[in-house]
Structure formats: structure tokens, C-alpha cells
Coordinates of C-alpha atoms in Angstrom, one line a residue:
M275 CA 45.9 -40.2 -43.4
A276 CA 43.7 -37.4 -44.8
E277 CA 40.5 -39.1 -43.4
D278 CA 42.1 -39.2 -39.9
L279 CA 42.8 -35.5 -40.2
E280 CA 39.3 -34.6 -41.3
K281 CA 37.9 -36.4 -38.3
Q282 CA 40.2 -34.3 -36.1
T283 CA 39.1 -31.1 -37.9
R284 CA 35.4 -31.8 -37.6
Q285 CA 35.6 -32.7 -34.0
R286 CA 37.8 -29.7 -33.2
L287 CA 35.1 -27.4 -34.6
R288 CA 32.4 -29.2 -32.5
D289 CA 34.5 -28.8 -29.4
E290 CA 34.6 -25.1 -30.0
E291 CA 30.8 -25.1 -30.0
V292 CA 30.9 -26.7 -26.5
L293 CA 33.6 -24.3 -25.4
D294 CA 31.6 -21.3 -26.3
R295 CA 28.7 -22.4 -24.1
D296 CA 30.8 -23.5 -21.2
R297 CA 33.9 -21.2 -21.0
Q298 CA 35.0 -22.6 -17.7
K299 CA 36.0 -25.9 -19.2
N300 CA 39.7 -26.4 -19.5
R301 CA 40.9 -25.6 -23.0
D302 CA 43.6 -28.1 -23.1
E303 CA 41.4 -31.0 -22.0
I304 CA 39.1 -30.1 -24.9
A305 CA 42.0 -30.0 -27.3
R306 CA 42.9 -33.5 -26.1
L307 CA 39.4 -34.8 -26.9
Q308 CA 39.6 -33.6 -30.4
S309 CA 41.5 -36.5 -31.8
N310 CA 39.3 -39.1 -30.0
Q311 CA 36.1 -38.5 -31.8
A312 CA 34.8 -39.8 -35.1
A313 CA 33.3 -37.6 -37.8
V314 CA 29.6 -37.8 -38.6
D315 CA 28.2 -38.9 -41.9
N316 CA 28.7 -36.4 -44.8
D317 CA 25.5 -37.1 -46.7
E318 CA 24.0 -34.4 -48.9
V319 CA 21.7 -32.1 -47.0
P320 CA 18.3 -31.4 -48.7
V321 CA 17.7 -27.9 -49.8
E322 CA 14.3 -26.1 -49.8
K323 CA 14.2 -23.2 -52.3
I324 CA 12.9 -19.9 -50.8
S325 CA 13.7 -17.5 -53.6
E326 CA 15.7 -17.4 -56.7
K327 CA 19.0 -16.7 -55.1
T328 CA 18.4 -17.5 -51.4
H329 CA 17.9 -20.9 -49.9
R330 CA 17.5 -22.3 -46.5
I331 CA 19.1 -25.6 -45.7
V332 CA 16.6 -28.1 -44.1
V333 CA 18.4 -30.5 -41.7
E334 CA 17.0 -33.8 -40.7
V335 CA 18.2 -35.1 -37.4
Q336 CA 19.8 -38.5 -37.8
E337 CA 21.5 -40.9 -35.5
K338 CA 25.2 -40.4 -35.4
P339 CA 27.3 -43.4 -36.5
K340 CA 29.3 -45.3 -34.0
K341 CA 32.9 -44.2 -33.4
A342 CA 35.4 -45.6 -35.8
P343 CA 38.6 -47.2 -34.5
K344 CA 41.7 -45.1 -34.5
A345 CA 43.8 -45.7 -37.6
K346 CA 47.1 -47.4 -37.3
F347 CA 50.2 -46.4 -39.2
R348 CA 50.4 -49.0 -42.1
L349 CA 53.1 -49.5 -44.7
I350 CA 53.2 -51.6 -47.8
Q351 CA 56.8 -52.5 -48.8
V352 CA 57.5 -52.9 -52.5
G353 CA 60.8 -54.7 -53.1
T354 CA 62.5 -58.0 -53.5
Q355 CA 63.5 -58.6 -49.8
A356 CA 61.1 -58.3 -46.9
W357 CA 62.0 -56.2 -43.9
P358 CA 62.4 -58.2 -40.7
V359 CA 60.0 -55.8 -38.9
D360 CA 59.3 -58.2 -36.0
E361 CA 63.0 -58.4 -35.2
W362 CA 63.3 -54.7 -34.9
D363 CA 60.9 -54.4 -31.9
L364 CA 59.5 -51.0 -33.0
D365 CA 56.0 -49.6 -32.7
P366 CA 53.6 -52.5 -32.5
K367 CA 51.0 -50.5 -34.4
L368 CA 53.1 -50.5 -37.5
Q369 CA 52.3 -53.0 -40.1
S370 CA 54.5 -53.9 -43.1
V371 CA 53.4 -56.1 -46.0
L372 CA 55.8 -57.1 -48.8
V373 CA 54.7 -56.7 -52.4
T374 CA 56.9 -57.8 -55.3
T375 CA 54.7 -57.5 -58.4
A376 CA 51.9 -55.2 -59.7
A377 CA 49.5 -58.1 -59.6
A378 CA 50.1 -58.6 -55.9
F379 CA 49.5 -55.0 -55.1
P380 CA 46.0 -54.5 -53.5
A381 CA 43.3 -52.9 -55.6
R382 CA 42.4 -50.7 -52.7
P383 CA 45.5 -50.5 -50.4
S384 CA 44.7 -49.6 -46.8
A385 CA 48.3 -48.5 -46.1
H386 CA 49.2 -44.9 -45.5
Y387 CA 52.5 -45.2 -47.5
A388 CA 53.9 -47.5 -50.1
V389 CA 57.7 -47.8 -49.5
F390 CA 59.9 -48.8 -52.4
T391 CA 63.1 -50.3 -51.0
D392 CA 65.1 -51.6 -53.9
E393 CA 68.2 -49.8 -54.9
I394 CA 67.1 -49.6 -58.5
L395 CA 63.5 -48.4 -59.3
A396 CA 62.6 -49.7 -62.8
G397 CA 60.4 -52.1 -64.7
P398 CA 56.7 -52.3 -65.7
D399 CA 55.5 -53.6 -62.3
V400 CA 57.0 -50.7 -60.5
L401 CA 55.6 -48.2 -63.0
A402 CA 52.1 -49.7 -62.8
I403 CA 52.1 -49.5 -59.0
V404 CA 53.4 -45.9 -58.9
K405 CA 50.6 -44.8 -61.4
R406 CA 47.9 -46.2 -59.2
L407 CA 49.0 -44.6 -55.9
P408 CA 47.6 -41.2 -54.8
P409 CA 49.9 -38.2 -54.2
F410 CA 51.9 -38.0 -50.9
S411 CA 51.6 -41.8 -50.4
I412 CA 55.0 -42.9 -51.9
I413 CA 58.3 -43.2 -50.1
Y414 CA 61.3 -44.5 -52.1
A415 CA 64.9 -45.1 -51.1
S416 CA 66.2 -45.9 -54.6
T417 CA 69.3 -44.2 -55.8
T418 CA 68.7 -45.1 -59.5
V419 CA 65.3 -44.4 -60.9
D420 CA 64.0 -44.9 -64.4
P421 CA 63.2 -41.5 -66.1
E422 CA 59.6 -42.4 -66.8
I423 CA 59.0 -43.5 -63.2
A424 CA 60.9 -40.4 -61.9
D425 CA 58.4 -38.2 -63.8
F426 CA 55.4 -39.9 -62.1
L427 CA 57.1 -39.7 -58.7
R428 CA 57.3 -36.0 -59.2
Q429 CA 53.6 -35.8 -60.1
K430 CA 52.7 -37.9 -57.1
A431 CA 54.8 -35.7 -54.7
A432 CA 56.8 -38.8 -53.6
F433 CA 59.3 -38.6 -50.8
F434 CA 62.9 -39.6 -51.3
V435 CA 64.2 -41.0 -48.0
P436 CA 67.8 -42.3 -48.2
G437 CA 68.8 -45.4 -46.3
A438 CA 68.1 -49.1 -46.1
G439 CA 66.9 -51.7 -43.7
H440 CA 66.3 -50.7 -40.1
A441 CA 67.7 -47.2 -40.6
L442 CA 65.2 -46.4 -43.4
F443 CA 62.4 -47.9 -41.4
Q444 CA 63.2 -45.8 -38.3
T445 CA 63.4 -42.6 -40.4
I446 CA 59.9 -43.3 -41.7
V447 CA 58.6 -44.0 -38.2
D448 CA 60.2 -40.8 -36.8
N449 CA 59.1 -38.4 -39.5
F450 CA 56.0 -39.7 -41.2
F451 CA 53.8 -40.3 -38.2
M452 CA 50.0 -39.7 -38.4
G453 CA 48.4 -36.4 -37.5
Q454 CA 49.6 -32.8 -37.0
R455 CA 51.5 -32.1 -33.7
G456 CA 52.1 -28.4 -33.0
I457 CA 51.0 -25.7 -30.6
H458 CA 51.9 -22.1 -30.0
S459 CA 51.3 -20.1 -26.9
G460 CA 51.6 -16.6 -25.5
V461 CA 54.6 -16.6 -23.2
T462 CA 53.2 -13.8 -21.0
E463 CA 50.9 -16.3 -19.2
A464 CA 51.7 -17.9 -15.9
L465 CA 55.1 -16.3 -15.3
D466 CA 57.0 -14.5 -12.6
I467 CA 59.5 -11.7 -12.9
A468 CA 62.4 -11.8 -10.5
E469 CA 62.1 -9.4 -7.6
T470 CA 65.7 -8.4 -8.1
F471 CA 65.0 -7.0 -11.5
T472 CA 64.6 -3.2 -11.1
G473 CA 63.9 -2.3 -14.7
S474 CA 60.6 -1.8 -16.5
V475 CA 58.1 -4.4 -17.7
E476 CA 55.7 -3.7 -20.5
R477 CA 53.1 -6.2 -21.5
R478 CA 51.1 -5.8 -24.7
G479 CA 48.3 -8.3 -24.9
R480 CA 49.0 -12.0 -24.3
F481 CA 51.8 -12.3 -26.8
Q482 CA 54.2 -9.4 -26.4
M483 CA 56.3 -8.4 -23.4
T484 CA 59.3 -6.1 -23.2
L485 CA 61.8 -6.0 -20.3
S486 CA 64.0 -2.9 -20.2
G487 CA 66.9 -1.9 -18.0
D488 CA 70.2 -3.0 -16.5
F489 CA 70.2 -6.8 -16.2
G490 CA 73.7 -7.0 -14.6
P491 CA 77.1 -8.1 -15.9
T492 CA 76.4 -11.8 -15.5
L493 CA 73.4 -13.9 -16.5
Q494 CA 70.5 -13.7 -14.0
Q495 CA 67.3 -15.6 -14.0
V496 CA 64.8 -12.8 -14.7
V497 CA 61.7 -14.6 -16.1
T498 CA 60.3 -18.0 -14.8
W499 CA 57.3 -19.7 -16.1
H500 CA 55.3 -21.7 -13.5
P501 CA 56.1 -25.5 -13.6
I502 CA 53.7 -27.4 -15.8
S503 CA 52.7 -30.9 -14.7
V504 CA 51.6 -33.7 -17.0
E505 CA 48.8 -34.4 -14.5
K506 CA 47.3 -31.0 -14.5
F507 CA 46.1 -28.6 -17.2
E508 CA 46.1 -25.2 -15.6
T509 CA 47.3 -22.9 -18.3
V510 CA 47.4 -22.8 -22.1
L511 CA 51.1 -23.7 -21.9
A512 CA 50.1 -27.0 -20.5
G513 CA 48.9 -28.0 -23.9
M514 CA 52.6 -28.5 -24.8
N515 CA 52.7 -31.5 -22.6
G516 CA 51.0 -33.7 -25.1
I517 CA 53.7 -32.9 -27.7
F518 CA 56.6 -33.2 -25.4
L519 CA 55.3 -36.6 -24.2
D520 CA 55.2 -37.9 -27.8
A521 CA 58.2 -40.1 -28.7
G522 CA 60.7 -38.5 -31.1
D523 CA 62.4 -35.2 -31.5
K524 CA 60.7 -31.8 -31.0
K525 CA 61.3 -28.5 -32.7
V526 CA 61.0 -25.6 -30.3
Y527 CA 61.6 -21.9 -30.5
L528 CA 61.0 -18.6 -28.7
E529 CA 59.9 -15.6 -30.7
G530 CA 61.8 -12.5 -29.6
N531 CA 64.6 -10.0 -30.2
Q532 CA 66.8 -7.6 -28.3
R533 CA 68.1 -4.0 -28.5
G534 CA 71.3 -2.7 -26.9
D535 CA 74.1 -4.7 -25.2
V536 CA 71.9 -7.6 -24.1
Y537 CA 72.5 -11.4 -24.1
W538 CA 70.0 -14.1 -23.0
E539 CA 69.7 -17.8 -22.6
W540 CA 66.5 -19.8 -22.6
H541 CA 66.5 -22.7 -20.2
V542 CA 64.0 -25.6 -20.5
E543 CA 64.0 -28.2 -17.8
F544 CA 62.3 -31.5 -17.6
I545 CA 61.8 -33.2 -14.2
Q546 CA 61.6 -37.0 -14.6
P547 CA 59.6 -39.3 -12.3
D548 CA 62.7 -40.3 -10.3
G549 CA 63.5 -36.6 -9.6
K550 CA 66.3 -36.3 -12.1
L551 CA 66.6 -33.1 -14.1
V552 CA 67.1 -32.9 -17.8
Q553 CA 68.1 -29.4 -18.8
F554 CA 68.5 -27.7 -22.2
V555 CA 70.2 -24.4 -22.4
I556 CA 69.5 -22.5 -25.7
P557 CA 71.6 -19.5 -26.4
M558 CA 70.1 -16.3 -27.8
T559 CA 71.0 -16.8 -31.4
E560 CA 69.4 -20.3 -31.4
S561 CA 66.3 -19.3 -29.4
L562 CA 65.0 -17.5 -32.4
Q563 CA 65.4 -20.5 -34.7
E564 CA 63.9 -24.0 -34.6
H565 CA 65.9 -25.8 -31.9
V566 CA 65.6 -29.5 -31.9
F567 CA 65.0 -31.2 -28.6
P568 CA 65.8 -35.0 -28.4
D569 CA 63.2 -37.2 -26.9
V570 CA 63.0 -36.7 -23.1
H571 CA 60.0 -38.9 -22.4
P572 CA 59.0 -39.8 -19.7
F573 CA 58.9 -36.8 -17.5
Y574 CA 56.7 -35.5 -14.7
S575 CA 56.8 -31.7 -15.4
F576 CA 58.7 -29.1 -17.2
Q577 CA 59.7 -25.5 -16.6
M578 CA 61.0 -22.7 -18.7
S579 CA 63.1 -19.6 -17.6
L580 CA 64.9 -16.7 -19.3
W581 CA 68.4 -15.7 -18.1
I582 CA 69.5 -12.2 -19.2
S583 CA 72.7 -10.1 -18.8
G584 CA 73.7 -6.7 -20.1
Q585 CA 71.8 -3.4 -20.6
G586 CA 69.0 -2.7 -23.0
E587 CA 65.7 -4.2 -24.0
V588 CA 64.4 -7.8 -24.6
D589 CA 61.2 -8.6 -26.4
F590 CA 59.6 -12.0 -26.4
N591 CA 56.3 -13.1 -27.9
R592 CA 55.4 -16.8 -28.2
V593 CA 56.8 -20.3 -27.6
I594 CA 56.2 -22.7 -30.5
V595 CA 56.5 -26.5 -30.0
R596 CA 56.1 -29.0 -32.8
R597 CA 57.0 -32.6 -33.1
S598 CA 59.9 -32.7 -35.6
R599 CA 59.5 -34.2 -39.1
S600 CA 63.2 -33.3 -39.8
T601 CA 63.4 -32.1 -43.4
Y602 CA 60.2 -33.8 -44.5
G603 CA 57.7 -31.2 -43.4
T604 CA 56.5 -29.0 -40.5
L605 CA 53.0 -30.1 -39.7
L606 CA 52.5 -32.6 -42.5
P607 CA 55.0 -34.5 -44.7
G608 CA 55.5 -32.4 -47.8
D609 CA 54.1 -29.1 -46.5
E610 CA 56.1 -25.8 -47.0
K611 CA 57.1 -23.1 -44.5
Q612 CA 58.2 -19.6 -45.5
M613 CA 59.3 -16.8 -43.2
T614 CA 59.1 -13.1 -43.6
S615 CA 62.0 -10.8 -42.6
T616 CA 60.0 -10.1 -39.4
G617 CA 59.6 -13.7 -38.4
D618 CA 56.0 -14.4 -39.6
E619 CA 55.3 -17.9 -40.9
V620 CA 53.5 -18.7 -44.1
L621 CA 52.5 -22.4 -43.9
S622 CA 51.1 -24.1 -47.0
Y623 CA 50.3 -27.6 -48.2
F624 CA 49.9 -28.5 -51.9
N625 CA 48.4 -31.7 -53.2
P626 CA 48.5 -32.0 -57.0
G627 CA 45.5 -34.3 -57.1
D628 CA 44.6 -35.5 -60.6
L629 CA 46.4 -32.5 -62.2
K630 CA 43.2 -31.3 -63.8
P631 CA 41.6 -27.8 -63.3
P632 CA 40.6 -26.1 -61.2
L633 CA 43.1 -25.5 -58.4
L634 CA 41.3 -25.1 -55.1
V635 CA 42.9 -22.6 -52.7
S636 CA 41.6 -23.1 -49.2
F637 CA 42.2 -21.0 -46.1
T638 CA 41.9 -22.6 -42.6
G639 CA 39.7 -21.0 -39.9
S640 CA 40.9 -19.9 -36.5
R641 CA 42.8 -22.6 -34.6
L642 CA 43.0 -21.5 -31.0
Y643 CA 44.5 -24.8 -29.6
G644 CA 47.0 -26.0 -32.2
D645 CA 48.5 -25.5 -35.6
G646 CA 47.2 -27.5 -38.5
F647 CA 45.7 -27.7 -42.0
E648 CA 42.1 -28.8 -42.5
M649 CA 39.6 -30.6 -44.8
M650 CA 42.2 -32.6 -46.7
S651 CA 40.0 -35.7 -47.1
V652 CA 37.0 -33.6 -48.2
Y653 CA 39.1 -32.2 -51.1
G654 CA 40.8 -35.6 -51.7
R655 CA 37.4 -37.2 -52.4
H656 CA 37.1 -34.9 -55.4
K657 CA 40.6 -35.7 -56.6
L658 CA 41.3 -32.1 -57.7
P659 CA 44.5 -30.2 -57.0
Y660 CA 44.4 -28.1 -53.8
L661 CA 46.6 -25.7 -52.0
L662 CA 45.9 -25.1 -48.3
F663 CA 47.1 -22.3 -46.1
T664 CA 47.0 -22.2 -42.3
D665 CA 47.9 -19.2 -40.1
S666 CA 49.9 -19.9 -36.9
R667 CA 50.4 -16.3 -35.8
T668 CA 49.2 -14.9 -32.4
Q669 CA 46.7 -17.5 -31.0
G670 CA 44.2 -18.5 -33.5
G671 CA 45.7 -16.8 -36.6
A672 CA 45.6 -13.3 -38.2
F673 CA 43.4 -13.8 -41.2
M674 CA 46.3 -14.7 -43.6
V675 CA 47.1 -11.0 -44.2
G676 CA 49.8 -8.7 -43.0
T677 CA 52.7 -6.8 -44.3
P678 CA 53.2 -6.4 -48.1
E679 CA 56.0 -9.0 -47.8
Y680 CA 53.7 -11.5 -46.1
E681 CA 50.9 -11.1 -48.5
Q682 CA 53.3 -11.3 -51.5
L683 CA 54.5 -14.7 -50.2
V684 CA 50.8 -16.0 -50.3
I685 CA 50.2 -14.6 -53.8
D686 CA 53.5 -16.0 -55.1
K687 CA 52.8 -19.4 -53.7
I688 CA 49.4 -19.6 -55.4
R689 CA 51.0 -18.5 -58.7
E690 CA 53.8 -21.0 -58.3
K691 CA 51.3 -23.9 -58.0
L692 CA 49.2 -22.6 -60.9
Q693 CA 52.3 -22.5 -63.1
W694 CA 53.4 -26.0 -61.9
L695 CA 50.1 -27.4 -63.0
G696 CA 50.0 -25.4 -66.2
F697 CA 46.8 -23.6 -65.3
D698 CA 45.9 -20.0 -66.0
E699 CA 44.6 -17.5 -63.5
H700 CA 41.0 -18.4 -64.2
D701 CA 41.6 -22.0 -63.1
V702 CA 41.4 -21.3 -59.4
V703 CA 38.6 -21.5 -56.8
F704 CA 39.0 -19.8 -53.4
Q705 CA 37.4 -21.3 -50.3
G706 CA 37.4 -20.2 -46.7
Y707 CA 35.2 -20.4 -43.6
S708 CA 35.2 -18.0 -40.6
M709 CA 38.6 -16.5 -40.4
G710 CA 39.5 -18.2 -43.7
S711 CA 36.6 -16.4 -45.5
F712 CA 38.6 -13.1 -45.3
P713 CA 41.6 -14.2 -47.4
A714 CA 39.4 -16.1 -49.8
L715 CA 37.8 -12.8 -50.7
Y716 CA 40.9 -10.6 -50.2
Y717 CA 43.3 -12.4 -52.6
A718 CA 40.8 -12.8 -55.4
R719 CA 41.8 -9.5 -57.0
H720 CA 45.2 -10.9 -57.9
F721 CA 43.6 -13.7 -60.0
K722 CA 40.5 -14.3 -62.1
P723 CA 38.8 -17.0 -60.0
Q724 CA 36.2 -19.3 -61.4
G725 CA 34.4 -19.3 -58.1
I726 CA 34.6 -18.3 -54.4
I727 CA 33.0 -20.3 -51.6
V728 CA 32.8 -18.6 -48.2
S729 CA 31.1 -19.7 -45.0
K730 CA 30.4 -17.8 -41.8
A731 CA 32.1 -14.8 -43.3
I732 CA 34.1 -12.2 -41.3
V733 CA 34.6 -9.2 -43.6
N734 CA 34.8 -6.1 -41.4
L735 CA 38.0 -6.8 -39.6
G736 CA 38.0 -3.6 -37.6
T737 CA 34.4 -4.0 -36.4
F738 CA 35.0 -7.7 -35.5
S739 CA 38.2 -7.1 -33.6
G740 CA 36.8 -4.0 -31.8
Q741 CA 34.1 -5.9 -29.9
D742 CA 35.2 -5.3 -26.3
G743 CA 32.9 -7.8 -24.6
F744 CA 33.4 -10.4 -27.3
A745 CA 37.1 -10.0 -27.5
H746 CA 37.7 -10.3 -23.7
G747 CA 35.2 -13.0 -22.9
G748 CA 36.5 -16.4 -22.0
T749 CA 39.0 -17.6 -24.5
K750 CA 38.0 -15.1 -27.1
D751 CA 40.5 -12.4 -26.3
W752 CA 42.6 -13.3 -29.4
P753 CA 41.0 -10.7 -31.8
L754 CA 42.7 -7.9 -29.8
D755 CA 46.1 -9.6 -30.1
M756 CA 45.5 -10.2 -33.8
R757 CA 44.6 -6.5 -34.3
R758 CA 47.8 -5.4 -32.5
H759 CA 49.9 -7.9 -34.5
L760 CA 48.5 -6.7 -37.9
F761 CA 48.2 -3.0 -37.2
G762 CA 50.7 -2.3 -34.4
R763 CA 48.2 -0.9 -31.9
V764 CA 44.6 -1.2 -30.5
L765 CA 42.8 2.1 -31.0
R766 CA 39.0 2.3 -31.5
A767 CA 39.5 5.2 -33.9
D768 CA 41.3 2.8 -36.3
T769 CA 38.1 0.6 -36.8
P770 CA 36.7 2.3 -39.9
V771 CA 40.1 2.3 -41.7
I772 CA 40.7 -1.4 -40.9
D773 CA 37.2 -2.3 -42.1
Q774 CA 38.2 -0.9 -45.5
K775 CA 41.0 -3.3 -46.1
L776 CA 38.8 -6.0 -47.6
W777 CA 36.4 -3.8 -49.4
Q778 CA 39.2 -2.0 -51.2
S779 CA 40.6 -5.3 -52.4
M780 CA 37.2 -6.7 -53.4
D781 CA 36.5 -3.5 -55.4
Q782 CA 39.2 -4.6 -57.9
V783 CA 37.5 -7.9 -58.7
D784 CA 35.4 -8.4 -61.8
W785 CA 32.4 -10.0 -60.0
T786 CA 30.5 -10.6 -63.2
Q787 CA 33.0 -13.4 -63.9
V788 CA 32.9 -15.1 -60.5
A789 CA 30.5 -17.7 -59.2
T790 CA 30.0 -16.8 -55.6
Y791 CA 28.5 -19.0 -52.9
V792 CA 27.8 -17.9 -49.3
F793 CA 26.8 -20.0 -46.3
S794 CA 25.7 -18.1 -43.2
L795 CA 24.0 -18.5 -39.8
A796 CA 21.2 -16.2 -38.8
Q797 CA 22.5 -15.5 -35.3
D798 CA 26.2 -15.2 -36.2
E799 CA 27.6 -13.1 -33.4
Y800 CA 31.1 -12.8 -34.9
D801 CA 30.5 -10.5 -37.9
G802 CA 27.0 -11.6 -39.0
Q803 CA 25.7 -8.1 -39.2
S804 CA 28.0 -7.5 -42.2
L805 CA 26.5 -10.2 -44.3
P806 CA 23.9 -7.9 -46.1
Q807 CA 26.7 -5.5 -46.9
L808 CA 28.7 -8.4 -48.5
L809 CA 25.8 -9.6 -50.6
R810 CA 24.9 -6.1 -51.7
F811 CA 28.5 -5.2 -52.5
I812 CA 28.8 -8.1 -55.0
K813 CA 25.4 -7.5 -56.5
D814 CA 26.0 -3.8 -57.0
R815 CA 29.0 -4.7 -59.1
G816 CA 27.1 -7.0 -61.4
G817 CA 27.9 -10.3 -59.6
S818 CA 25.4 -12.9 -58.5
V819 CA 25.5 -14.8 -55.2
E820 CA 23.8 -18.0 -54.2
H821 CA 23.2 -17.6 -50.4
F822 CA 22.3 -20.5 -48.1
W823 CA 21.5 -20.0 -44.4
L824 CA 20.6 -21.8 -41.2
D825 CA 19.5 -20.7 -37.8
G826 CA 22.3 -20.8 -35.3
D827 CA 25.4 -18.9 -34.0
H828 CA 28.8 -18.8 -35.5
L829 CA 30.1 -22.1 -34.1
A830 CA 27.0 -24.1 -35.0
H831 CA 26.3 -26.5 -37.9
T832 CA 29.9 -27.5 -38.8
D833 CA 28.8 -30.6 -40.7
E834 CA 26.2 -28.7 -42.8
M835 CA 28.8 -26.2 -43.7
I836 CA 31.2 -28.8 -44.9
N837 CA 28.4 -30.4 -46.9
F838 CA 27.6 -27.0 -48.5
V839 CA 31.3 -26.5 -49.4
E840 CA 31.6 -29.9 -50.9
G841 CA 28.5 -29.6 -53.0
K842 CA 29.5 -26.2 -54.4
L843 CA 33.0 -27.4 -55.1
E844 CA 31.7 -30.4 -57.0
L845 CA 29.5 -28.1 -59.1
L846 CA 32.5 -25.9 -60.0
I847 CA 34.6 -28.9 -60.9
K848 CA 32.0 -30.3 -63.2
R849 CA 31.4 -27.0 -64.8
R850 CA 35.1 -26.5 -65.5
R851 CA 35.9 -30.0 -66.7
A852 CA 33.0 -30.0 -69.1
T853 CA 35.0 -27.5 -71.2
L854 CA 38.1 -29.7 -71.3

């Protein structure tokens, strides 16, 4: 499962390179291509030493391997009675193999999950199998579990899924599917305001709109989004098609709030090929929560509208659509979602690995086209514990920082996992690239990290988000929305103050105790001009930095960057474990 996700991650980054050079290509078509490409080889890249602390990576052009076939969803059943899968007529891609003893269990199982189906989970064979399986690969339905096995199930982050037979199998199919299926979109795109509405309309960027006035005593259709066809990809909202077209339930919600005596309903309508209309009416109180849509496939197009009554103001921001995993996760099985009092999500995914230090804390880069965690298989190859964060706010993320409440949730989550593992605050490594480089440096002051690995760093948040031409060109207007989301306004005079956010945090780190590694690109147009400032800042405080660079712009050399991260991570792991 992790390898499939890494392929999607690598290809997504390559697609962004293409997008930056040809901004007229449709964004949603590019997002669709992401999952259809295979990752390139991840061989070590030779390094030529230039000076004591600065190296230049030398890349040899090699032929890319052929595309790998798309992975199927495979299960190994462990139990005494085989499932009659063929009789259930479910997804033909699913495979189920019955295993009854440890000796019969494959040495290198190719299945994504091992499913233990007996009512009682006990015995040496079961224990031996559980010990061999990696984290997040065990599903069990047993109501009685031997205490020793239960302890290993906890360490392996196993999933308890109640049920038996067909019902259990269907629950697994519906909630443990491969990949990450989620998208968020600014709702101010491709919409019409009713001509009968005489109040005021205020739009702030792509993600915030406020309607104020008298909406009338009865519900009126005030906002209508243009119909979105499955055959066309005309707006960013069309990216939701791919998720709605998936089989299974969807979780959908509209970010917004109201002031005054106002009530609204959110209508979502699906037009099926035969012309029939399937309509969902979501009341105001439920619009702000995750509303579950049952499967409505197939359909030809869908349309959304907002019906409002009363007098006052209505704010609405984004529509978020994700394929539902019920209670087993949001984007991945086993991930965690926390919410601030203002509705900001903190999404994290923890894999306990081999339970040995250090804990890697990794922050995802900007994701303009869909929600998701990244680089799971890269970290999985090293078997160490890792904690991933991804930022779903605005479109692309907001650098994993925000209000004190938001930032405290991130800090507490890291401490929670360190405590669960029994590690101290030195047993942590921070990693991040592009947008993720900022939080990797920012949160270091709350811990005593062994190492920090940053690539394509963005450090001066004010300067970065204040680039008018950059921010408004093509799809790259998201930095302005990010700036408004974090700081409440977009004023050029705020730039120097915003730039200080990271430096003030970094000034509280003891850099003499941190191994710091930086990967950069010589023509980085995002925030590359701040690189000398970053290197000098750490050096002036007694720290040392190993700096590697390549020619290219910000979106170039994704594979070389991943090789760099993996090599430095392996170095830090060996250094720490040599002291155990």
C-alpha cells in the first residue's frame, strides 16, 4: 500500500513541474494522471565534493524503468474456515487466500492486509504470524484475544473490525481501499448569485465569500454553482467528479458560518444518465460537519446550490469531498484528525515502525490538487517510527502553522507519539520539503532534535507570499489565500513582520546540538534568495550545515531530492542506533 502511495507522490511532484511550464493545461486532468504513472528508480546519487560543507550532486541520466502494473487489493485470510469470496460477487480485483498455520504463511506476503477471522485469537501460530507482519497490515474480528497477542496487535497498530463472513468482508472493501481520495476547493469559483438578491457580496480571495442582507422570510436559492459534467474538466470543482464516481460512501462538508437571524440549506444534486435527479438537502447545522453521502454512481453531472432565509450574514469558504472510511480513518486507515475551535484540521498519520529511535516527524509539501500524506514507503524501507503531517487548509496548505491552538495540537501530537514510544525529546528528526520545510524548522524549538533535513526551503513567509506576479500567475495564486488565512489580511506592510515568524522560533534552538542537512536548487524562484540567510543564521549560532545543491527551479529534481532525504535519514538512524 505504501509503495503505491509513494508512486503517486513522486508523479504528483513531476506533474507540477509540467504544470509550471504549461499553465494552460487543465489542472484536473493532470491530477488524474498522477495515479497512472510509476516511480523511477531510487538509486543512490553520486556526490562530488566541492568544499568541506558544500556539495553538488552529480546526476547521471539513466533510462527510466517501464511502468509497473497497478496494484490490486489483496488479502490473506488467517482462520479455520475459508471465505466463499467467489460466491459474494464483489470486486474482481480482490484476492483472498486462506492460511491456517504459521508454516503456511508466506515468507514475503504480497497482500496489503492479513485478516484474522476466528472468534478467538490465540495460540503460537497466530502469535508467530502477528509478530512477522508490519504495522497497519493487520485486521482482526476476534472478540477474544490472548493478552500477549493483544500487546503485539497494539504495537502493530492493528484494526479491530467487528463482524463475520460477508458483512466483515464488505466492511473491509468499503473502508480499507487503496490510495487517498480527498479534494478541497474554493467555493467562490464558477458560481452565480441570484439576481433577486439585493444585499451585498464580499469576496476575499478564492476561499472566502460573505453575503449580507435580507434574504426573505422563506428559503430562496441565492447561490448556484455551475453544473459539473463528468465529461468535462472546466473548473477546479470538477476534480470532485473522480471521488463522487468512486463506489462507496463520501464525506462532504461546506465550511461556513452565519451571523444574525439566518438559516441555510445546502443542496447537492446528481443528474443520472437517464435524466433522473438524486438530490441531497443538508441543513445548516449538518453542513458544517462531515455529511455522509451514499453511493450515487453512475451520474452524468452534479450541481450545488445554497438556499438562504432570514436577515444577517452568511460566510462560506470551501467544499471538502473525501471518500469515506467510516471510523477507520480520514485519508488513510489509522490516520488521525483533530479540529481547532475555528474549524482548522490537523491531519496526522503515525506508524510505529520497529519501535526504535529516532522518531521521524515529516511535513508534506504543498498539495494543490488533493489531500494526502507522502513518502510512506521511503520511510517504511528504513523501518523507523514516523509521524506525518499534511495541511489541507486553503488550496495547497498553510505551512502547518496558525493560531496558538492549532500549533499546540501539532506540538502535543509529536509529544504524544514520543511518549508512546518511550523516547525523549532528543530522539526526533524533523524533515520537510518546500512548504514542509517551514514547520520542520519552526517546531524544532519545542524539542531537542537529533537532526533536521530540509529541501527547497521556504523560510521568509512574508516575502514568499508577497510576490505579486508569482502569487497571481496561473495556479499559483494560493499564497495570497494562505496569507489571508493565517494573518487575516493581505497588506504589503505586514511582510517584514511575517518574515520574522520563523527566525524568532529558530533563535530558540540550540543549533550546536542539531545535525542539519539542506538540499537546494540554484534557480529556486519560490524563496531561493533566502537560502544564504538560512545557512548563515545556523552557522552564526554555532551550528553546522551540510548543504547540497543542483541547478534547476523549485519544482525540478524530485527524485534527487528524495534520494538526498533518504540518504541523510539513514545516516541519522545509524548514528543514533549505534548508541543503543
